[in-house]
Coordinates of C-alpha atoms in Angstrom, one line a residue:
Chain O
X133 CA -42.4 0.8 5.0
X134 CA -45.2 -0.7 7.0
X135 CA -42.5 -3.4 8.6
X136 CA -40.8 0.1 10.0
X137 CA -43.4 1.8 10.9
X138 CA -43.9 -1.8 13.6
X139 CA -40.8 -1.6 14.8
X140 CA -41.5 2.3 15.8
X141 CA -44.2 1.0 17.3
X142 CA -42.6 -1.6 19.9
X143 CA -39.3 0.9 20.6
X144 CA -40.5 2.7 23.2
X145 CA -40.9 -0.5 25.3
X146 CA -37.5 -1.6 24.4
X147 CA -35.4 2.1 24.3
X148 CA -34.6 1.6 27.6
X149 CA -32.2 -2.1 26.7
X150 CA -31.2 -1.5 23.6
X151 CA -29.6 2.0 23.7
X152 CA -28.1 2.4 20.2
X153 CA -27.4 6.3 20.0
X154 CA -27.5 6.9 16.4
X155 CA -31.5 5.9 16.5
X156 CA -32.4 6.5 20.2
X157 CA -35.2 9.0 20.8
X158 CA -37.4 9.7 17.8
X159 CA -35.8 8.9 13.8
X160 CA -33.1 11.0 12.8
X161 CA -33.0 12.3 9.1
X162 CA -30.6 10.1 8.2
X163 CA -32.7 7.0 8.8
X164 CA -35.3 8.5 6.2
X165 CA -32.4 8.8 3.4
X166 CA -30.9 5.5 4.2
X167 CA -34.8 3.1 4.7
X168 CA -35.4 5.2 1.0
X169 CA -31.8 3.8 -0.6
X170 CA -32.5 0.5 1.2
X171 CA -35.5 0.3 -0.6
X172 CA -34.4 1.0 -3.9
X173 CA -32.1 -1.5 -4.0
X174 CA -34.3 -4.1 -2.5
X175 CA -36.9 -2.9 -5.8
X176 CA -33.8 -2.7 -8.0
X177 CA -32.7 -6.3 -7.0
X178 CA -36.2 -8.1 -7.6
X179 CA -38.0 -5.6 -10.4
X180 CA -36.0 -7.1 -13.3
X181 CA -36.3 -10.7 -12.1
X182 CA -40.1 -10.5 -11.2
X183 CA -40.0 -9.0 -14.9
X184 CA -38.4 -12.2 -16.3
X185 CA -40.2 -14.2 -14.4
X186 CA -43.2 -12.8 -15.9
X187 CA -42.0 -12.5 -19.3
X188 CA -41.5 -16.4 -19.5
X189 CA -45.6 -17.0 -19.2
X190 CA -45.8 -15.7 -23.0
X191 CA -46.1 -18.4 -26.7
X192 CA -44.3 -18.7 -29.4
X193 CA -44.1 -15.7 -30.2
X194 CA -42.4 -14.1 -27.2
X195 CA -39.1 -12.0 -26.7
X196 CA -36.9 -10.4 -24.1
X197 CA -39.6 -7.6 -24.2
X198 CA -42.7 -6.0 -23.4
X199 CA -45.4 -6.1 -23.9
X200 CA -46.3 -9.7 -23.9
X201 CA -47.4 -11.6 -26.4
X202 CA -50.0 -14.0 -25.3
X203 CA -50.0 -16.2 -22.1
X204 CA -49.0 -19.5 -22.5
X205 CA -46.6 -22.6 -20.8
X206 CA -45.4 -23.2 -24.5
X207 CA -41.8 -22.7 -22.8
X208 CA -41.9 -24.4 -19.9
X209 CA -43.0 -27.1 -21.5
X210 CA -40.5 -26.8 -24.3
X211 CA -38.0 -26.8 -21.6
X212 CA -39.0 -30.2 -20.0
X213 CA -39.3 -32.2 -23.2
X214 CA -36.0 -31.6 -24.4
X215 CA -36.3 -30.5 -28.0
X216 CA -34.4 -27.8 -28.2
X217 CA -32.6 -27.2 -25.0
X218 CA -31.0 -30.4 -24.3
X219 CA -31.0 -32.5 -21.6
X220 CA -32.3 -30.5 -18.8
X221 CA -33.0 -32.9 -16.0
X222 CA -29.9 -34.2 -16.4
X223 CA -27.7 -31.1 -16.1
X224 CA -30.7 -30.1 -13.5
X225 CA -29.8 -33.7 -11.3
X226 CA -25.9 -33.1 -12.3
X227 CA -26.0 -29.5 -10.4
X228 CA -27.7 -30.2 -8.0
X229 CA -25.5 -33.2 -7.0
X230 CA -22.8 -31.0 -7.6
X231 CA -23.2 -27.8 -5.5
X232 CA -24.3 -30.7 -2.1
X233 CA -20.8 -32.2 -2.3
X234 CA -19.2 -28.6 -2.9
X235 CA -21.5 -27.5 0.4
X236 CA -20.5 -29.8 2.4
X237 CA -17.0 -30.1 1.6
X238 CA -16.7 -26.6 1.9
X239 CA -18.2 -26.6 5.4
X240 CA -16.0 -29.4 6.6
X241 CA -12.6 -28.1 4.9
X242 CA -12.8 -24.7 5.5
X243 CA -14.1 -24.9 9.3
X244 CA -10.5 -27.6 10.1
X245 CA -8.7 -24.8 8.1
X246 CA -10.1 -22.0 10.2
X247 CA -9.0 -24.1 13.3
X248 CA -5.3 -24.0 11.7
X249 CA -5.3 -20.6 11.9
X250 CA -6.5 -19.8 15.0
X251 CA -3.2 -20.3 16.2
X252 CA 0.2 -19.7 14.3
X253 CA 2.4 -22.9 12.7
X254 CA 5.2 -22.9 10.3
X255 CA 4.7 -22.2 7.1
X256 CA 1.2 -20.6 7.9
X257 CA 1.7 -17.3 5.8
X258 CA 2.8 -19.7 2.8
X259 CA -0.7 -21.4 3.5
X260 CA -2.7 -18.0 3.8
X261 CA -1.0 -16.4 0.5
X262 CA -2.0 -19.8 -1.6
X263 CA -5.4 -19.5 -0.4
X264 CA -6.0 -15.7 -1.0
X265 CA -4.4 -16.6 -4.5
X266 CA -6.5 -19.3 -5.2
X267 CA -9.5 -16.8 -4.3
X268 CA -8.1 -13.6 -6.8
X269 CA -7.3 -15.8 -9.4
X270 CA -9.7 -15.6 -12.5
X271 CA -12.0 -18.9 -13.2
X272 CA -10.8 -18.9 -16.6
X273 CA -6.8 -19.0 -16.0
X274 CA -7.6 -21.7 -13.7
X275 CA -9.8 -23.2 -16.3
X276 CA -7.2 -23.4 -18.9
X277 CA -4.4 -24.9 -16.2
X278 CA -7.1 -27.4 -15.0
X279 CA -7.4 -28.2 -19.0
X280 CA -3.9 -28.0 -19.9
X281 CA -2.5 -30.2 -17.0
X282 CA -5.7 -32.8 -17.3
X283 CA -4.8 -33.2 -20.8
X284 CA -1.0 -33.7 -20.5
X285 CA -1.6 -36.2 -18.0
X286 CA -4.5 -38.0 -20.2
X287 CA -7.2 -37.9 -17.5
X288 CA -10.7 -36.8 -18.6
X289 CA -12.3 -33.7 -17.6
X290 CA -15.7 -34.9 -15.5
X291 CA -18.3 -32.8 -13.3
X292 CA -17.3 -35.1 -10.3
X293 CA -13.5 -34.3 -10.7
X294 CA -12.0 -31.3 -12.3
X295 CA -15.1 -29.2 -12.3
X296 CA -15.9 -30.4 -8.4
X297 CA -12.1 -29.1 -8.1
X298 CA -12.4 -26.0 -9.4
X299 CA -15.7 -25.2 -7.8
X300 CA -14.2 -25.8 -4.9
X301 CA -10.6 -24.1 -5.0
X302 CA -12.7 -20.8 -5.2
X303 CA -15.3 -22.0 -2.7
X304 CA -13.0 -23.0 0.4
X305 CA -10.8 -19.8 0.3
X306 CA -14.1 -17.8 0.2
X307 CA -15.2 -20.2 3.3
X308 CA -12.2 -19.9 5.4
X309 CA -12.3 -16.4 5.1
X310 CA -15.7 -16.3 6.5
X311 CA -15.3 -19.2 8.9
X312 CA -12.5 -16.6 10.1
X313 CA -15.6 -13.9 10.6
X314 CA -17.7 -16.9 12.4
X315 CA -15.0 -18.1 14.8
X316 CA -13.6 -14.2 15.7
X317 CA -16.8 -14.2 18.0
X318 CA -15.7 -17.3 20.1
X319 CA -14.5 -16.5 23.0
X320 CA -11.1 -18.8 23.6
X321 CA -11.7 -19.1 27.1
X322 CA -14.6 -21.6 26.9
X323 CA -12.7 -23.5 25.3
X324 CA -9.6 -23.7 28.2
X325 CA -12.6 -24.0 30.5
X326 CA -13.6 -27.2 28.5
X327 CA -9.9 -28.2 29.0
X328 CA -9.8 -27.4 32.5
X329 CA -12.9 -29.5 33.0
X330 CA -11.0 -32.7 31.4
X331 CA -12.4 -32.4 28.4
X332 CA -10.1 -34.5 25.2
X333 CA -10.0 -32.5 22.0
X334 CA -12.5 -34.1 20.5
X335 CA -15.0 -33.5 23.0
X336 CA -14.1 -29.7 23.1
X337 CA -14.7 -29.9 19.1
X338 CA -18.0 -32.0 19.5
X339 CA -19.5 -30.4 22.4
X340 CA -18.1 -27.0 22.7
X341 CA -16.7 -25.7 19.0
X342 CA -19.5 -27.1 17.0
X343 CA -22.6 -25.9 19.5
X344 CA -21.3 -22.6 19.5
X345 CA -20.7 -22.1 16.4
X346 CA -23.4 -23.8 14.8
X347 CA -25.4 -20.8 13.5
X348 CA -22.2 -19.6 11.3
X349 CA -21.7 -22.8 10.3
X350 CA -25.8 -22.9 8.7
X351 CA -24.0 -19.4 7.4
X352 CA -21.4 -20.4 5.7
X353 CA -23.3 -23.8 4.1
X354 CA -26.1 -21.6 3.0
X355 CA -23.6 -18.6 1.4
X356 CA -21.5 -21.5 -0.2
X357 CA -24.5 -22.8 -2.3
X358 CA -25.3 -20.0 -3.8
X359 CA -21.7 -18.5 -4.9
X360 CA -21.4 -22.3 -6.9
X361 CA -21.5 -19.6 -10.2
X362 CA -17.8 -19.5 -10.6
X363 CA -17.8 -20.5 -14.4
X364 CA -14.9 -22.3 -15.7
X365 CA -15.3 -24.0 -18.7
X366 CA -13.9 -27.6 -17.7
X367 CA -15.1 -28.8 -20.8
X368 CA -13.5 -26.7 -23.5
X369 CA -11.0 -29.2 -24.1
X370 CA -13.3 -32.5 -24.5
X371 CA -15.6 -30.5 -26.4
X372 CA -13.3 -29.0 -28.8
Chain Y
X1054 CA -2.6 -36.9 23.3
X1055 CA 0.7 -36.1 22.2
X1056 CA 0.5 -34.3 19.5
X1057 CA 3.0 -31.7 18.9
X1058 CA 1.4 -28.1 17.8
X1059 CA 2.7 -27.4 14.5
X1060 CA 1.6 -30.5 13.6
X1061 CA -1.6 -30.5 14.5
X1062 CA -2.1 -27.2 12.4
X1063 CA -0.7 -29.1 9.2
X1064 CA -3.4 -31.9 10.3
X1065 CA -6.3 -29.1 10.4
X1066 CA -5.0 -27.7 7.2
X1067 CA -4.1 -30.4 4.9
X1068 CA -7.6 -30.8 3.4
X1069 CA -7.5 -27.5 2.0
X1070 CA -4.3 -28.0 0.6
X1071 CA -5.0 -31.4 -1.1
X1072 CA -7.8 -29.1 -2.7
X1073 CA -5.4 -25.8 -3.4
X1074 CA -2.5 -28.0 -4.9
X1075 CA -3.7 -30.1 -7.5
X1076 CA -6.4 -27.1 -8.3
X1077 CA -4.5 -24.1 -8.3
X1078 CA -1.0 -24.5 -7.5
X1079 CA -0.1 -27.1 -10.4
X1080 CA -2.8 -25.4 -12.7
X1081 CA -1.1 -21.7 -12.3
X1082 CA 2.4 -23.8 -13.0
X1083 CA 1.1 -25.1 -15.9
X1084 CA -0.2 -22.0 -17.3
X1085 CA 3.2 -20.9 -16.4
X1086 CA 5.0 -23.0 -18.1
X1087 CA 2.6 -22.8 -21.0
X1088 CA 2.9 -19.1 -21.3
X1089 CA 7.2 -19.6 -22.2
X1090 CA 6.4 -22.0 -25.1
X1091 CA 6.0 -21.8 -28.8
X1092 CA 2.6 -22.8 -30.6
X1093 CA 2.8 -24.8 -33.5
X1094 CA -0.2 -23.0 -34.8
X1095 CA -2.9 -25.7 -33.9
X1096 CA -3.1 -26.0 -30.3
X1097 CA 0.4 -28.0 -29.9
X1098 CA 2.8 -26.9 -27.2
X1099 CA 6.6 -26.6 -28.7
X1100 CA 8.6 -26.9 -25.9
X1101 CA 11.2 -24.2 -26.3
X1102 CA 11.7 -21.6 -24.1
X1103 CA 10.6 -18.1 -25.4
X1104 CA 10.0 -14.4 -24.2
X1105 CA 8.0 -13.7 -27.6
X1106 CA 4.3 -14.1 -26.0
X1107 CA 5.1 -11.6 -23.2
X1108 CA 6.2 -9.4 -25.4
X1109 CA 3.2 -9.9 -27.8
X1110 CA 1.3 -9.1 -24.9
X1111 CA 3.2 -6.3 -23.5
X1112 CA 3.9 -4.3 -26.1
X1113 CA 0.3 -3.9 -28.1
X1114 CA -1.7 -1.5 -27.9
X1115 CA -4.3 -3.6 -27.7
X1116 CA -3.6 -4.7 -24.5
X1117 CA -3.8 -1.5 -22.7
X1118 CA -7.3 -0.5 -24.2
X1119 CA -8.2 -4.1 -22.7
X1120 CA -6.7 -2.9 -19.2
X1121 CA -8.0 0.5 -19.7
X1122 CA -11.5 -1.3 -20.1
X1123 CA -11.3 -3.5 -17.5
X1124 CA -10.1 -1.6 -14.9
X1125 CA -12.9 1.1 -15.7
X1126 CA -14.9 -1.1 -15.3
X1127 CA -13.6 -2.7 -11.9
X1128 CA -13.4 0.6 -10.7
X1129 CA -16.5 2.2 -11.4
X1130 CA -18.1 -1.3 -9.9
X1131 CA -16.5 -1.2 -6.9
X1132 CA -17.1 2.7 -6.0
X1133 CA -20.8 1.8 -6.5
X1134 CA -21.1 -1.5 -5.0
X1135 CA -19.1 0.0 -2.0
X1136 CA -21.5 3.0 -1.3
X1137 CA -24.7 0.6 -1.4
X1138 CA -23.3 -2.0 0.6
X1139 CA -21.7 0.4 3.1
X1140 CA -24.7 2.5 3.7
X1141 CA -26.8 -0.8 3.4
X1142 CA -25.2 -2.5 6.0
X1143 CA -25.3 0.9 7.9
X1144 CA -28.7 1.0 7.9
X1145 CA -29.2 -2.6 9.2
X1146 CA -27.0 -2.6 11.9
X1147 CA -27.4 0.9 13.3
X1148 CA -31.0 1.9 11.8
X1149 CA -33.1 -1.0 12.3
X1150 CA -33.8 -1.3 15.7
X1151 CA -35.2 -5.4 16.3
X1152 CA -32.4 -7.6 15.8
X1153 CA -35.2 -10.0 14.3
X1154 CA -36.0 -7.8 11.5
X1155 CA -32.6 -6.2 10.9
X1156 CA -31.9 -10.2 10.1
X1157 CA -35.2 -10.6 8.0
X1158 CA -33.8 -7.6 6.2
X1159 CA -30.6 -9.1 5.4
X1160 CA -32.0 -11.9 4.5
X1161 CA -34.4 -10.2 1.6
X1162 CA -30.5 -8.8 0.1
X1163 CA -29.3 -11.8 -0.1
X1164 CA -32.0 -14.3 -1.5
X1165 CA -31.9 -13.7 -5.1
X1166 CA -28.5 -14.3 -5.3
X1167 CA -29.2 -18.1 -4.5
X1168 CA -30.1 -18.1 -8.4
X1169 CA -27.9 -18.2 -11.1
X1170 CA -25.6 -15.2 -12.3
X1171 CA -27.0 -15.3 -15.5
X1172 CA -30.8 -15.1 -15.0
X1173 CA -30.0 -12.0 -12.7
X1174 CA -27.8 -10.6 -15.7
X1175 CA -30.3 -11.2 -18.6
X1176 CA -32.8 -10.1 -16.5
X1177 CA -31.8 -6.7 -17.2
X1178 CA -32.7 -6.2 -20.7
X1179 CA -36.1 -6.4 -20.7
X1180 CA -36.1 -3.4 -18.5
X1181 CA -33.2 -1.4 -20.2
X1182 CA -34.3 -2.5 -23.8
X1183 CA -35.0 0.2 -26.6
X1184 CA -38.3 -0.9 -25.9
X1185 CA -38.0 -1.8 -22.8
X1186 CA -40.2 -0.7 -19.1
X1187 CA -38.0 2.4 -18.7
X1188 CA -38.0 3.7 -22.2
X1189 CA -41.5 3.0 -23.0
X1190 CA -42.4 4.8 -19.2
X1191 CA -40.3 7.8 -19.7
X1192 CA -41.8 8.1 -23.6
X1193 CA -45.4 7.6 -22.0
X1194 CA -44.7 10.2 -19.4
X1195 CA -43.3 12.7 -22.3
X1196 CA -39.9 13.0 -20.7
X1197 CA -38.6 11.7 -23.7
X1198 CA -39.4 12.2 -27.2
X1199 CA -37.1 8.8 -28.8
X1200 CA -35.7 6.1 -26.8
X1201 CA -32.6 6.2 -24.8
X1202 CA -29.7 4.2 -26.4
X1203 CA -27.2 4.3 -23.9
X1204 CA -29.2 2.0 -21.6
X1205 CA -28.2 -1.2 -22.8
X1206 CA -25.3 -2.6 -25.0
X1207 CA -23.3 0.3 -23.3
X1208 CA -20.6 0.7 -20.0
X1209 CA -23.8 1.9 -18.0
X1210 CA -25.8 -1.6 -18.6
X1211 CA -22.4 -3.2 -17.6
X1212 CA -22.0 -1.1 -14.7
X1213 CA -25.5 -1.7 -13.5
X1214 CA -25.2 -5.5 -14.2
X1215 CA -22.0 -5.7 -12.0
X1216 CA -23.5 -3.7 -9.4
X1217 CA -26.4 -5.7 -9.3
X1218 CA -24.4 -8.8 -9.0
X1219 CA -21.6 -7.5 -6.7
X1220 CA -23.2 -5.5 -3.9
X1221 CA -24.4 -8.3 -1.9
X1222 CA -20.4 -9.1 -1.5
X1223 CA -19.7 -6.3 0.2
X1224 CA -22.9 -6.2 2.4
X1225 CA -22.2 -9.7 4.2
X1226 CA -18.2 -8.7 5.6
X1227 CA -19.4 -4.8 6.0
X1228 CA -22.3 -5.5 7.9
X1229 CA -20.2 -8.5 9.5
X1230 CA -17.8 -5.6 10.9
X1231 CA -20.2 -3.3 11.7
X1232 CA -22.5 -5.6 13.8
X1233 CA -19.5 -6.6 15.7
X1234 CA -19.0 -2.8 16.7
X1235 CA -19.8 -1.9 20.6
X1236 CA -22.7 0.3 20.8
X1237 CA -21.1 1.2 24.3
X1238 CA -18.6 2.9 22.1
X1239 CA -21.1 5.3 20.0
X1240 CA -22.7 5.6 23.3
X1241 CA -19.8 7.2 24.8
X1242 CA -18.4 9.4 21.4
X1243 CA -21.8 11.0 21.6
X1244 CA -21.8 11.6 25.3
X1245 CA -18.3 13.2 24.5
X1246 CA -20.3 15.7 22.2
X1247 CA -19.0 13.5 18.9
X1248 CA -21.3 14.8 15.9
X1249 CA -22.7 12.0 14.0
X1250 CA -19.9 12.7 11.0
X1251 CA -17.2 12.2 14.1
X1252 CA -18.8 8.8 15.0
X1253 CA -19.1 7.8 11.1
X1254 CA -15.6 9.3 10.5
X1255 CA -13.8 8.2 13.5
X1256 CA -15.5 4.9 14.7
X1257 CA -17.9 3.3 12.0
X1258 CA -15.1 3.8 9.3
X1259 CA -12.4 2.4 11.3
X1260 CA -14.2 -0.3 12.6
X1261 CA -15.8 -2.0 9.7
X1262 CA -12.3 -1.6 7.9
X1263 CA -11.5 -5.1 7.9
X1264 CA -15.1 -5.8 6.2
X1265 CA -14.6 -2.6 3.6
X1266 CA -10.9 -4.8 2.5
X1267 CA -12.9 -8.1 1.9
X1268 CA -15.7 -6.8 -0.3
X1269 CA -12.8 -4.8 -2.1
X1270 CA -11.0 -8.0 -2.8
X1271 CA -14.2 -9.9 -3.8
X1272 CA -15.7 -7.2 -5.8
X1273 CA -12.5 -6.8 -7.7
X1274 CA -11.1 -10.0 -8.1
X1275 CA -14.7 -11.0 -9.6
X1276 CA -14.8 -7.8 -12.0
X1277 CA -11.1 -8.1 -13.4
X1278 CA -11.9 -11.9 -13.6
X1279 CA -14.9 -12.0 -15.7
X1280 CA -15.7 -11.3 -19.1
X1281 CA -19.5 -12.8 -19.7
X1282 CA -20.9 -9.7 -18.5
X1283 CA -18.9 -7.5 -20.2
X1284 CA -19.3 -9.2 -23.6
X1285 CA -23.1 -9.6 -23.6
X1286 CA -24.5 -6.5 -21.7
X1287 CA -22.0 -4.3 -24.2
X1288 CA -23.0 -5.9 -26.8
X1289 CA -19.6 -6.7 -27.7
X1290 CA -18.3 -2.4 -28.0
X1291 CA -16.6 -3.7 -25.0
X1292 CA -13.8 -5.8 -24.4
X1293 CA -12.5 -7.1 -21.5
X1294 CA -9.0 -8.6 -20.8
X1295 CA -10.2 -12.1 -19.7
X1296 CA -12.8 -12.3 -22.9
X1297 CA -9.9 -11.8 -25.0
X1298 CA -7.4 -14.6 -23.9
X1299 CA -11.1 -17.0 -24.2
X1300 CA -10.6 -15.3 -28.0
X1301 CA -7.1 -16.3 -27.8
X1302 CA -8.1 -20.1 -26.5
X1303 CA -10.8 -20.8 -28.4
X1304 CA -8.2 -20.3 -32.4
X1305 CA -5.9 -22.4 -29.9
X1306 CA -3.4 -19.8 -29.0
X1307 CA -2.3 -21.1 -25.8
X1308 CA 0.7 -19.5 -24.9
X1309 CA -0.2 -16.1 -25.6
X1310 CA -3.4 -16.9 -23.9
X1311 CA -1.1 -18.2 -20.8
X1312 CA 1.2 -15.0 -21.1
X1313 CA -1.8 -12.5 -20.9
X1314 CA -3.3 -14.7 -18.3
X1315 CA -0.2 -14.4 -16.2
X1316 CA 0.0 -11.1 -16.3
X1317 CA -3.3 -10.8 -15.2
X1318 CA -2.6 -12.8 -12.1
X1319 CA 0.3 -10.3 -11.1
X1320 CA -1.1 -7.6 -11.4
X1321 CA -4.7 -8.8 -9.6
X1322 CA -2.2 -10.8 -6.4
X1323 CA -0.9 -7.1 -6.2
X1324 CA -3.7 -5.5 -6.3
X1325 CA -5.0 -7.8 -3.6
X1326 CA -1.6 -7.6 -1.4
X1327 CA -1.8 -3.8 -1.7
X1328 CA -5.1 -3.9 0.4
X1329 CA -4.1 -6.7 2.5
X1330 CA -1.4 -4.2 3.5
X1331 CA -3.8 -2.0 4.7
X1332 CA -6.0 -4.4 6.7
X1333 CA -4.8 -7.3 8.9
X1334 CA -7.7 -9.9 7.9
X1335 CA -5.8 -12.7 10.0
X1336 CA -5.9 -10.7 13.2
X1337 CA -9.6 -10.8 13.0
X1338 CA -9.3 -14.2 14.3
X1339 CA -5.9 -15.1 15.9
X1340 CA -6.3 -12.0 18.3

């Protein structure tokens, strides 16, 4: 690990500030054993990837294996004029429409919900047990309740509705729950000083809350994107 | 501003409930409901009240190897994503000395998992195939004389799958925890004479317990409530609870579909409140 090897190099100027004792002084084993695990899984999480990634340069004739057979874009382009696989750009344009309204609704809901619970208010533990439900619960037993209750009531199932819902009844517990991590670093008494300083709510919100937080705010938009792979199958009932 | 203070907390939080109600609450009643009916046989609903589909689902033996199963599987996942993410997060917070590339570390861990589920999943079996990298490099190497079955369509290529898909979730609250530890205190356990197993034992543990309970819940919840990787990294010699109410749904067996997906809720919200017992996530923040 070349990238460790750098930071050896630039300790010794910096031992004396940062004085962390597990790693002060020269490497102890146990650095060796954990860089070598950290590295495996870092190999272990892109090998099979890179592999696929690879894989999908091959013609016609190609399989989930290797060695490859022949180099080609047959399936890209395969992909992108629909003959097989659908409409692509369409479910491409549908999810990515989708997971920018389940970002930033998550963002915005879960950081007000976070708020709530800074401090205590009736009916808070009610709240708390709902949304740690809401999180355990399995996609599919949601699914078939989203389905059931969509279909008694004759509404359609839709990506902007019940799927948009279920994305985000799993999304905003998950949010709040790290929005709870972000805001455990804020130190309460910048914002009484705002208050003390004649500050309204809103300003506090705007110009101290928000400021502060901003980097675990990036956090939690950026962690909610990718974790849009909760898979309920809103469209079990249309289809079938 | 007058604004009383209770209400102003049921101001903050009514967004989420306007989300939780119509999308959980009402669907969970429904299923409910759902799971004390009759079927009529083709996907109707007879509404007349009936224990039969929890005791269909209770009392076959079916429904035990599906538990067995599943839990196996949750549990072998979680041990395993627990140890990598733990040690993982170790290493970042305590090992890597610049902040900048402790973060660029973390970083590396968690792109991939910006892609889809799937592609990460199927990725797999080009590598675990009976012809695949690792077969084909162990029978090149002579370590082997025919190809190792167990690798894929088994518990191991599910096991690895989850792994693979679950670690990061326990990284981000561990190492969450952990970086939030004061180095003052190591500093002072090992001018006390604490051995390194005293700090890990006595401080690291302790400390990042909060983050150890949310990984736990995420790992778990996400293992008990999936089937997709299950059913295609087994092969199919694997069943798991949730794949088999999809069986149920897809011939139109709703309520005893509902009933096993019920009982699957119980015993996951117990699960959950069992470690939520241990760990006070909510003090993390009120203080």
């Amino acid at each position: 690990m070349s990238a460790a090897q750098e930071t050896a190099a630039l300790a010794p100027a910096r031992a004396k500030q940062r004085a962390i004792s597990p790693s002060r002084g020269g490497r102890p084993w146990t650095f060796y054993v954990l860089a070598a695990l950290f590295t495996f899984y870092v190999v272990a999480l892109y090998g099979p990837m890179i592999c696929i990634y690879i894989l999908s340069f091959q013609d016609v004739r190609g399989g989930l294996v290797f060695p490859m057979k022949g180099l080609s874009l047959h399936w890209f382009i395969d992909l992108f004029t629909q003959v097989r696989t659908g409409d692509v750009k369409g479910a491409f344009d549908r999810s990515i429409k989708l997971a920018i309204l389940v970002t930033v609704i998550t963002v915005v809901v879960s950081f007000m919900a976070a708020m709530a619970f800074r401090r205590r208010f009736p009916g808070d533990n009610v709240v708390f047990s709902l949304m740690i439900g809401s999180l355990v619960a399995p996609g599919l037993v949601l699914g078939i309740g989203v389905g059931l209750l969509f279909n008694a009531l004759g509404i359609d199932t839709s990506w902007y509705g019940s799927a948009l819902g279920a994305q985000l009844s799993w999304t905003l517990p998950f949010g709040v729950l790290v929005m709870f991590a972000v805001m455990s670093r804020f130190n309460p008494a910048w914002e009484e000083a705002a208050r003390d300083l004649g500050a309204t709510p809103w300003q506090t919100i705007r110009l101290v809350i928000i400021p502060v937080l901003a980097p675990g705010l990036v956090a939690v938009a950026l962690f909610r994107y990718r974790l849009r792979g909760r898979k309920i199958p809103c469209r079990w009932r249309s289809g079938a | 501003m007058t604004v009383s203070r209770p209400l102003v907390g049921w101001l903050y939080i009514s967004p989420l409930m306007l989300v939780l109600i119509p999308f959980f609450v009402l669907p969970i009643l429904v299923v409910m409901v759902a799971s004390v009916f009759e079927t009529d046989g083709f996907g109707g609903l007879i509404p007349t009240f009936t224990l039969a589909n929890y005791r269909n689902v209770l009392t076959s033996a079916l429904t035990f190897n599906l538990y067995y199963e599943t839990v196996k599987f949750t549990v072998l996942t979680w041990f395993f994503t627990l140890v990598l993410g733990f040690f993982i997060a170790y290493f970042l917070v305590f090992h890597v000395r610049s902040p900048l590339l402790a973060i660029g570390l973390f970083l590396i861990c968690t792109v991939p998992f910006w892609t889809s589920n799937i592609i990460r999943m199927i990725s797999w079996i080009p590598l675990l195939g009976k012809e695949g990298l690792i077969n084909s490099a162990l029978l090149r190497l002579g370590l082997i004389h025919e190809p190792l079955t167990f690798l894929l369509y088994s518990s191991f290529a599910v096991v690895v799958a989850y792994v693979h898909q679950l670690t990061i979730f326990m990284i981000v609250p561990i190492f969450n925890s952990m970086a939030r530890i004061d180095k003052r205190v190591v500093e002072a356990a090992v001018d006390a004479g604490a051995s390194r197993l005293d700090i890990m034992r006595l401080i690291v543990v302790p400390l990042s317990k909060s983050g150890i309970a949310l990984g736990s819940i995420f790992v778990a919840s996400i293992v008990m409530g999936d089937f997709f990787v299950t059913k295609v990294m087994s092969g199919g010699s694997s069943a798991s609870v949730v794949g088999a109410f999809y069986e149920d749904i897809s011939v139109l067996q709703y309520p005893g579909a509902a009933a096993s997906a019920i009982v699957l809720t119980v015993i996951l919200l117990a699960m959950v409140s069992l470690i939520l017992r241990t760990v006070d996530i909510r003090k993390e923040i009120t203080q």
